[in-house]
Amino acid sequence: MREASVLQLGLGWFPETHGGAENMFYHLARHLPQQGIAFSGLVLGNTSATLDNGARIDSFAPPTASLPRRVAAARTAIAAALRRQAPDLVASHFALNTVGALPSLRNRPLVVHFHGPWALESAAEGAGALSVRLKFLVERLVYHRATRFVVLSRAFGTILAERYGVPPDRIQRVPGGVEADRYDLPDSRHQARARLGWPQGRPVILTVRRLVKRMGLAALVDSMVELRRRVPDALLVVAGRGPEAAALQDRIGALGLEEHVRLLGFVPDSQLALAYRAADLCVMPSQALEGFGITALESLASGTPVLVTPVGGLPEVVEGLDGDLVLAGTDARAIGIGLEEALTGQRRLPDADACRSLVRSRFDWPVIAARTAAVYRDALQ
């Protein structure tokens, strides 16, 4: 395989900004060079670094930059990188950071990593109609120029084809990845709880989510009202931060769930694997537009089974596991019934070895990087 050079246009650099798109960009930088893909990247942030594998990452504007300054800075930095490096291909991870530089790309192939429908996600979070329309326009401009699209799931492939008019033959599915070794800890559940200070004698349910409406956390909290009656010592632990934190805490208090639901806030990466290992069960209660669900993968890599709602790409994460891991619905009742059945042994769950084996065979980062490199080489034909 000949080496190809790719200029990657990211949303942010994962050690600085935690999100699914940033996570994927970060790990592609770490693993693509081993697949014969020379990597250089531009991101919003403060980073300037060359990794051990030769991948180079630079920021084009600080996170505090205004929107006009950010678009202009991205356009200037991309044009300069194209003149300096002459990459074989450009890969975009966020339409806004790419749209201003479209004239500079000329005939160079463009691959879009579709991490989610920006406009539709904004609408789901209550953005105004004008803002949503402008975001949709930006996306359409970039997607019209693209040679290939990488989607995380069949569900997102359908959105690209139906809502953005992308020809299906340009869409290729490459799921999210996870560093399997990082989450396969030697600690027992008892040891992990001791290190975190979690209670030893209680069934613990973990969810790792950004605290926004479409993640389904309100329904999950509501489900604990009935669950505590049937599993009196059940404890829900919520890791993550976001604009819904105060509203969720108020809801917990109003429902009298202070002893059954804990909001941990941001959990650093150094403790996240331990948290998955300490939980009896994880849950992904998403309500809409969930393209894949990296945290579900992380849980499985830790050997902890995960229940998911039948939303977007979540069912695709647990395909192939022998267990009833897809909930019947997204409402509090469906979530609560699923949690109760899982905790009381009425619902089939895969064992820890099966969870880890699935991740290593399908989702470990060397596997995902090889599949991504194949898409790039296809785009260069």
Short mmCIF file of C-alpha atoms in Angstrom, two decimals:
data_model
loop_
_atom_site.label_atom_id
_atom_site.label_comp_id
_atom_site.label_asym_id
_atom_site.label_seq_id
_atom_site.Cartn_x
_atom_site.Cartn_y
_atom_site.Cartn_z
CA MET A 1 0.00 0.00 0.00
CA ARG A 2 1.41 3.37 -0.98
CA GLU A 3 1.35 6.05 1.66
CA ALA A 4 -1.29 8.74 1.21
CA SER A 5 -1.28 12.14 2.91
CA VAL A 6 -4.49 13.51 4.43
CA LEU A 7 -5.25 16.94 5.87
CA GLN A 8 -7.82 16.46 8.64
CA LEU A 9 -10.11 19.35 9.59
CA GLY A 10 -11.32 18.72 13.12
CA LEU A 11 -13.75 20.24 15.55
CA GLY A 12 -11.35 20.14 18.49
CA TRP A 13 -8.47 18.22 20.06
CA PHE A 14 -9.73 15.54 22.44
CA PRO A 15 -7.43 16.20 25.41
CA GLU A 16 -8.75 19.78 25.38
CA THR A 17 -12.38 19.19 24.38
CA HIS A 18 -14.35 16.04 25.15
CA GLY A 19 -16.85 14.95 22.52
CA GLY A 20 -17.47 12.16 20.05
CA ALA A 21 -16.07 13.99 17.02
CA GLU A 22 -13.01 15.09 18.96
CA ASN A 23 -12.50 11.55 20.25
CA MET A 24 -12.52 10.10 16.75
CA PHE A 25 -10.18 12.77 15.36
CA TYR A 26 -7.72 12.17 18.21
CA HIS A 27 -7.59 8.42 17.71
CA LEU A 28 -7.33 8.66 13.94
CA ALA A 29 -4.26 10.85 14.50
CA ARG A 30 -2.78 8.12 16.69
CA HIS A 31 -3.62 5.13 14.47
CA LEU A 32 -3.84 6.17 10.81
CA PRO A 33 -0.06 6.52 10.30
CA GLN A 34 0.26 2.80 11.07
CA GLN A 35 -2.08 2.22 8.12
CA GLY A 36 0.13 4.15 5.70
CA ILE A 37 -1.81 7.41 5.99
CA ALA A 38 0.31 10.50 6.74
CA PHE A 39 -1.75 12.67 9.09
CA SER A 40 -1.81 16.43 9.55
CA GLY A 41 -4.68 18.18 11.29
CA LEU A 42 -6.18 21.58 12.02
CA VAL A 43 -8.50 22.07 14.98
CA LEU A 44 -10.21 24.72 17.04
CA GLY A 45 -8.21 24.98 20.26
CA ASN A 46 -4.80 25.80 21.67
CA THR A 47 -2.78 22.77 20.65
CA SER A 48 0.39 22.57 18.60
CA ALA A 49 1.99 19.17 18.68
CA THR A 50 3.71 16.43 16.71
CA LEU A 51 2.90 12.91 17.90
CA ASP A 52 5.44 10.10 18.09
CA ASN A 53 4.09 8.63 14.86
CA GLY A 54 4.71 11.88 12.97
CA ALA A 55 1.12 13.13 12.98
CA ARG A 56 1.03 16.93 13.24
CA ILE A 57 -1.85 18.84 14.85
CA ASP A 58 -2.19 22.64 14.98
CA SER A 59 -4.98 24.94 16.05
CA PHE A 60 -6.33 27.57 13.67
CA ALA A 61 -8.15 29.65 16.33
CA PRO A 62 -8.70 29.57 20.11
CA PRO A 63 -11.99 28.18 21.46
CA THR A 64 -13.03 31.70 22.53
CA ALA A 65 -12.86 33.07 18.96
CA SER A 66 -16.04 34.66 17.63
CA LEU A 67 -17.87 32.84 14.84
CA PRO A 68 -16.71 35.21 12.03
CA ARG A 69 -13.11 35.09 13.26
CA ARG A 70 -13.25 31.33 13.54
CA VAL A 71 -14.52 30.85 9.97
CA ALA A 72 -11.95 33.31 8.58
CA ALA A 73 -9.09 31.75 10.55
CA ALA A 74 -10.03 28.27 9.38
CA ARG A 75 -10.14 29.44 5.75
CA THR A 76 -6.69 31.04 6.02
CA ALA A 77 -5.09 28.10 7.84
CA ILE A 78 -6.52 25.52 5.46
CA ALA A 79 -5.40 27.43 2.38
CA ALA A 80 -1.89 27.74 3.83
CA ALA A 81 -1.76 24.03 4.70
CA LEU A 82 -2.87 23.08 1.19
CA ARG A 83 -0.08 25.19 -0.35
CA ARG A 84 2.55 23.94 2.07
CA GLN A 85 1.71 20.24 2.20
CA ALA A 86 -0.25 19.49 -0.99
CA PRO A 87 -2.12 16.57 0.67
CA ASP A 88 -3.67 13.87 -1.49
CA LEU A 89 -6.99 14.20 0.28
CA VAL A 90 -8.85 16.40 2.77
CA ALA A 91 -11.08 14.94 5.50
CA SER A 92 -13.65 17.16 7.22
CA HIS A 93 -15.05 16.40 10.66
CA PHE A 94 -17.24 19.51 11.01
CA ALA A 95 -18.88 21.48 8.21
CA LEU A 96 -18.49 24.95 9.76
CA ASN A 97 -14.71 24.62 9.96
CA THR A 98 -14.57 23.58 6.30
CA VAL A 99 -17.09 25.71 4.44
CA GLY A 100 -14.93 28.84 4.08
CA ALA A 101 -12.09 26.87 2.50
CA LEU A 102 -14.13 25.08 -0.18
CA PRO A 103 -12.74 27.28 -3.02
CA SER A 104 -9.19 26.32 -1.99
CA LEU A 105 -9.86 22.61 -2.35
CA ARG A 106 -10.29 22.83 -6.12
CA ASN A 107 -10.28 19.24 -7.44
CA ARG A 108 -8.73 17.64 -4.37
CA PRO A 109 -10.91 14.77 -3.01
CA LEU A 110 -12.91 15.59 0.12
CA VAL A 111 -14.12 12.96 2.58
CA VAL A 112 -16.71 14.03 5.16
CA HIS A 113 -16.82 12.25 8.52
CA PHE A 114 -20.50 12.67 9.38
CA HIS A 115 -20.60 12.73 13.17
CA GLY A 116 -24.17 13.95 13.28
CA PRO A 117 -26.71 16.28 11.67
CA TRP A 118 -25.64 19.64 13.10
CA ALA A 119 -28.84 21.47 12.12
CA LEU A 120 -31.17 18.73 13.33
CA GLU A 121 -29.33 18.39 16.64
CA SER A 122 -29.62 22.15 17.17
CA ALA A 123 -33.34 22.00 16.47
CA ALA A 124 -33.73 19.18 19.00
CA GLU A 125 -32.06 21.36 21.64
CA GLY A 126 -34.41 24.29 20.95
CA ALA A 127 -32.37 26.50 18.58
CA GLY A 128 -34.25 29.13 16.57
CA ALA A 129 -35.53 28.45 13.07
CA LEU A 130 -33.09 30.87 11.39
CA SER A 131 -30.09 29.33 13.17
CA VAL A 132 -31.19 25.85 12.15
CA ARG A 133 -31.65 26.89 8.51
CA LEU A 134 -28.22 28.51 8.35
CA LYS A 135 -26.55 25.43 9.81
CA PHE A 136 -28.37 23.22 7.32
CA LEU A 137 -27.16 25.47 4.48
CA VAL A 138 -23.54 25.22 5.66
CA GLU A 139 -23.82 21.44 5.84
CA ARG A 140 -25.34 21.21 2.36
CA LEU A 141 -22.58 23.36 0.85
CA VAL A 142 -19.84 21.12 2.25
CA TYR A 143 -21.63 17.84 1.56
CA HIS A 144 -22.29 18.79 -2.06
CA ARG A 145 -18.52 19.01 -2.58
CA ALA A 146 -17.62 15.70 -0.90
CA THR A 147 -16.38 12.59 -2.70
CA ARG A 148 -17.10 10.11 0.09
CA PHE A 149 -18.87 10.11 3.47
CA VAL A 150 -17.97 8.11 6.56
CA VAL A 151 -20.94 7.45 8.86
CA LEU A 152 -20.91 5.79 12.26
CA SER A 153 -24.10 3.80 11.72
CA ARG A 154 -26.74 2.77 9.23
CA ALA A 155 -29.09 5.19 10.97
CA PHE A 156 -26.85 8.15 10.15
CA GLY A 157 -26.41 6.89 6.61
CA THR A 158 -30.19 7.07 6.22
CA ILE A 159 -30.25 10.66 7.51
CA LEU A 160 -27.51 11.66 5.06
CA ALA A 161 -29.39 10.16 2.13
CA GLU A 162 -32.90 11.28 3.05
CA ARG A 163 -32.35 14.68 4.65
CA TYR A 164 -29.25 15.90 2.78
CA GLY A 165 -29.72 14.18 -0.57
CA VAL A 166 -26.36 12.37 -0.53
CA PRO A 167 -26.19 9.49 -3.05
CA PRO A 168 -26.08 6.21 -1.08
CA ASP A 169 -23.13 4.92 -3.11
CA ARG A 170 -20.95 7.68 -1.62
CA ILE A 171 -21.74 6.64 1.97
CA GLN A 172 -19.59 4.10 3.79
CA ARG A 173 -20.15 2.92 7.36
CA VAL A 174 -17.21 2.84 9.76
CA PRO A 175 -18.32 2.64 13.41
CA GLY A 176 -16.70 4.42 16.30
CA GLY A 177 -13.70 2.87 17.98
CA VAL A 178 -12.31 2.34 21.45
CA GLU A 179 -8.91 1.46 22.89
CA ALA A 180 -9.79 -1.97 24.19
CA ASP A 181 -6.68 -2.37 26.38
CA ARG A 182 -7.35 0.90 28.18
CA TYR A 183 -10.72 -0.27 29.50
CA ASP A 184 -9.80 -3.88 30.25
CA LEU A 185 -8.72 -3.30 33.86
CA PRO A 186 -7.45 -5.99 36.24
CA ASP A 187 -9.57 -4.57 39.09
CA SER A 188 -12.58 -6.52 40.30
CA ARG A 189 -15.87 -4.65 40.73
CA HIS A 190 -15.27 -4.62 44.48
CA GLN A 191 -11.78 -3.15 44.04
CA ALA A 192 -12.98 -0.53 41.55
CA ARG A 193 -15.69 0.64 43.94
CA ALA A 194 -13.24 0.81 46.79
CA ARG A 195 -10.93 3.05 44.73
CA LEU A 196 -13.81 5.33 43.74
CA GLY A 197 -15.49 5.40 47.14
CA TRP A 198 -18.72 3.89 45.78
CA PRO A 199 -20.98 1.74 48.01
CA GLN A 200 -20.21 -1.96 47.92
CA GLY A 201 -23.56 -3.52 48.69
CA ARG A 202 -25.82 -1.72 46.22
CA PRO A 203 -26.68 -2.42 42.58
CA VAL A 204 -25.09 0.48 40.67
CA ILE A 205 -26.29 1.71 37.28
CA LEU A 206 -23.97 4.07 35.40
CA THR A 207 -24.66 6.43 32.54
CA VAL A 208 -21.99 8.63 30.96
CA ARG A 209 -23.68 11.41 29.02
CA ARG A 210 -23.52 15.04 28.07
CA LEU A 211 -26.32 16.64 30.07
CA VAL A 212 -28.56 17.84 27.25
CA LYS A 213 -32.23 17.11 26.61
CA ARG A 214 -31.96 14.59 23.81
CA MET A 215 -29.76 12.27 25.91
CA GLY A 216 -32.86 11.12 27.84
CA LEU A 217 -31.61 11.80 31.33
CA ALA A 218 -34.93 13.20 32.55
CA ALA A 219 -36.67 9.95 31.55
CA LEU A 220 -33.88 7.96 33.20
CA VAL A 221 -34.25 9.86 36.46
CA ASP A 222 -38.03 9.39 36.33
CA SER A 223 -37.55 5.66 35.83
CA MET A 224 -35.85 5.47 39.21
CA VAL A 225 -39.10 6.29 41.01
CA GLU A 226 -40.59 2.89 40.20
CA LEU A 227 -37.26 1.05 40.15
CA ARG A 228 -36.48 1.94 43.78
CA ARG A 229 -39.76 0.31 44.83
CA ARG A 230 -38.78 -2.96 43.16
CA VAL A 231 -35.02 -2.76 43.77
CA PRO A 232 -34.92 -0.62 46.95
CA ASP A 233 -31.13 -0.17 47.12
CA ALA A 234 -30.58 0.64 43.41
CA LEU A 235 -28.27 3.59 42.76
CA LEU A 236 -28.00 5.54 39.50
CA VAL A 237 -24.71 7.36 38.93
CA VAL A 238 -24.64 10.02 36.19
CA ALA A 239 -21.24 11.09 34.88
CA GLY A 240 -21.06 14.18 32.68
CA ARG A 241 -21.78 17.86 32.53
CA GLY A 242 -23.98 20.12 30.45
CA PRO A 243 -26.72 22.74 30.50
CA GLU A 244 -29.34 20.42 32.00
CA ALA A 245 -27.40 19.76 35.22
CA ALA A 246 -29.38 22.17 37.43
CA ALA A 247 -32.74 21.03 36.05
CA LEU A 248 -31.82 17.38 36.64
CA GLN A 249 -30.73 18.09 40.21
CA ASP A 250 -34.03 19.87 40.85
CA ARG A 251 -35.91 16.90 39.39
CA ILE A 252 -34.03 14.49 41.64
CA GLY A 253 -34.97 16.56 44.68
CA ALA A 254 -38.61 16.95 43.66
CA LEU A 255 -38.94 13.17 43.24
CA GLY A 256 -37.20 12.42 46.54
CA LEU A 257 -34.41 10.49 44.82
CA GLU A 258 -31.41 12.01 46.56
CA GLU A 259 -30.40 8.61 47.96
CA HIS A 260 -30.87 6.88 44.60
CA VAL A 261 -29.42 9.24 41.98
CA ARG A 262 -26.03 10.98 42.07
CA LEU A 263 -24.77 13.54 39.56
CA LEU A 264 -20.98 13.23 39.50
CA GLY A 265 -20.27 16.00 37.01
CA PHE A 266 -17.22 15.63 34.80
CA VAL A 267 -15.27 12.41 35.37
CA PRO A 268 -11.66 12.57 34.09
CA ASP A 269 -10.43 9.97 31.66
CA SER A 270 -8.10 8.61 34.33
CA GLN A 271 -11.17 7.46 36.35
CA LEU A 272 -13.65 6.68 33.59
CA ALA A 273 -12.52 3.09 32.96
CA LEU A 274 -12.68 2.47 36.70
CA ALA A 275 -16.24 3.81 36.81
CA TYR A 276 -17.38 1.43 34.07
CA ARG A 277 -15.72 -1.45 35.89
CA ALA A 278 -17.38 -0.50 39.19
CA ALA A 279 -20.92 -0.50 37.77
CA ASP A 280 -23.19 -3.54 37.60
CA LEU A 281 -24.84 -2.16 34.49
CA CYS A 282 -24.66 0.82 32.14
CA VAL A 283 -27.55 2.46 30.31
CA MET A 284 -27.85 4.74 27.28
CA PRO A 285 -31.30 6.40 27.49
CA SER A 286 -30.99 8.58 24.36
CA GLN A 287 -34.20 10.00 22.92
CA ALA A 288 -33.10 11.18 19.46
CA LEU A 289 -30.21 11.58 16.98
CA GLU A 290 -27.77 9.19 18.63
CA GLY A 291 -25.42 8.28 15.82
CA PHE A 292 -23.49 5.60 17.61
CA GLY A 293 -22.69 5.84 21.31
CA ILE A 294 -19.00 5.63 22.16
CA THR A 295 -19.76 5.34 25.87
CA ALA A 296 -21.66 2.11 25.18
CA LEU A 297 -18.50 0.73 23.58
CA GLU A 298 -16.39 1.86 26.53
CA SER A 299 -18.71 0.05 28.92
CA LEU A 300 -18.54 -3.18 26.89
CA ALA A 301 -14.74 -2.91 26.69
CA SER A 302 -14.74 -2.81 30.49
CA GLY A 303 -16.78 -6.01 30.62
CA THR A 304 -19.94 -4.25 31.82
CA PRO A 305 -23.14 -4.86 29.81
CA VAL A 306 -25.11 -1.86 28.58
CA LEU A 307 -28.82 -1.35 27.92
CA VAL A 308 -29.66 1.01 25.03
CA THR A 309 -32.81 2.65 23.74
CA PRO A 310 -33.92 1.78 20.18
CA VAL A 311 -32.59 5.10 18.86
CA GLY A 312 -30.25 5.79 15.94
CA GLY A 313 -27.12 3.67 15.88
CA LEU A 314 -27.31 2.42 19.48
CA PRO A 315 -28.76 -1.03 18.61
CA GLU A 316 -25.89 -1.48 16.13
CA VAL A 317 -23.35 -1.22 18.97
CA VAL A 318 -24.72 -4.30 20.73
CA GLU A 319 -25.44 -6.39 17.62
CA GLY A 320 -23.93 -9.84 17.94
CA LEU A 321 -24.09 -10.04 21.72
CA ASP A 322 -26.22 -12.79 23.24
CA GLY A 323 -28.53 -10.75 25.41
CA ASP A 324 -31.61 -8.52 25.51
CA LEU A 325 -29.77 -5.22 25.48
CA VAL A 326 -32.17 -3.06 23.46
CA LEU A 327 -34.94 -1.50 25.55
CA ALA A 328 -38.55 -1.56 24.35
CA GLY A 329 -38.83 2.23 24.16
CA THR A 330 -37.45 5.58 25.27
CA ASP A 331 -39.95 6.55 27.98
CA ALA A 332 -39.39 6.22 31.71
CA ARG A 333 -41.55 3.11 31.99
CA ALA A 334 -39.66 1.20 29.29
CA ILE A 335 -36.31 2.20 30.76
CA GLY A 336 -37.40 1.29 34.29
CA ILE A 337 -38.72 -2.13 33.29
CA GLY A 338 -35.49 -2.90 31.45
CA LEU A 339 -33.34 -1.88 34.40
CA GLU A 340 -35.44 -3.90 36.83
CA GLU A 341 -35.31 -7.02 34.66
CA ALA A 342 -31.55 -6.67 34.23
CA LEU A 343 -30.86 -6.20 37.94
CA THR A 344 -33.15 -9.05 39.05
CA GLY A 345 -31.92 -11.59 36.50
CA GLN A 346 -35.08 -11.65 34.36
CA ARG A 347 -33.30 -10.15 31.32
CA ARG A 348 -30.48 -11.97 29.53
CA LEU A 349 -27.17 -10.13 29.75
CA PRO A 350 -23.86 -11.13 28.16
CA ASP A 351 -20.98 -11.95 30.45
CA ALA A 352 -17.87 -9.81 30.76
CA ASP A 353 -15.78 -11.95 28.39
CA ALA A 354 -18.39 -11.74 25.62
CA CYS A 355 -18.58 -7.95 25.98
CA ARG A 356 -14.81 -7.55 25.73
CA SER A 357 -14.51 -10.02 22.85
CA LEU A 358 -17.03 -8.11 20.73
CA VAL A 359 -15.12 -4.86 21.20
CA ARG A 360 -11.73 -6.38 20.37
CA SER A 361 -12.96 -8.04 17.18
CA ARG A 362 -15.07 -5.18 15.78
CA PHE A 363 -14.28 -1.89 17.46
CA ASP A 364 -10.66 -1.81 18.63
CA TRP A 365 -8.93 1.23 17.14
CA PRO A 366 -6.49 -0.63 14.85
CA VAL A 367 -9.54 -2.29 13.24
CA ILE A 368 -11.37 1.03 12.80
CA ALA A 369 -8.27 2.84 11.49
CA ALA A 370 -7.78 0.14 8.83
CA ARG A 371 -11.39 0.54 7.70
CA THR A 372 -11.03 4.32 7.58
CA ALA A 373 -7.83 4.08 5.54
CA ALA A 374 -9.69 1.86 3.04
CA VAL A 375 -12.33 4.59 2.58
CA TYR A 376 -9.60 7.17 1.91
CA ARG A 377 -7.90 4.97 -0.65
CA ASP A 378 -11.23 4.36 -2.35
CA ALA A 379 -11.78 8.13 -2.55
CA LEU A 380 -8.38 8.55 -4.21
CA GLN A 381 -9.18 6.11 -7.01
#
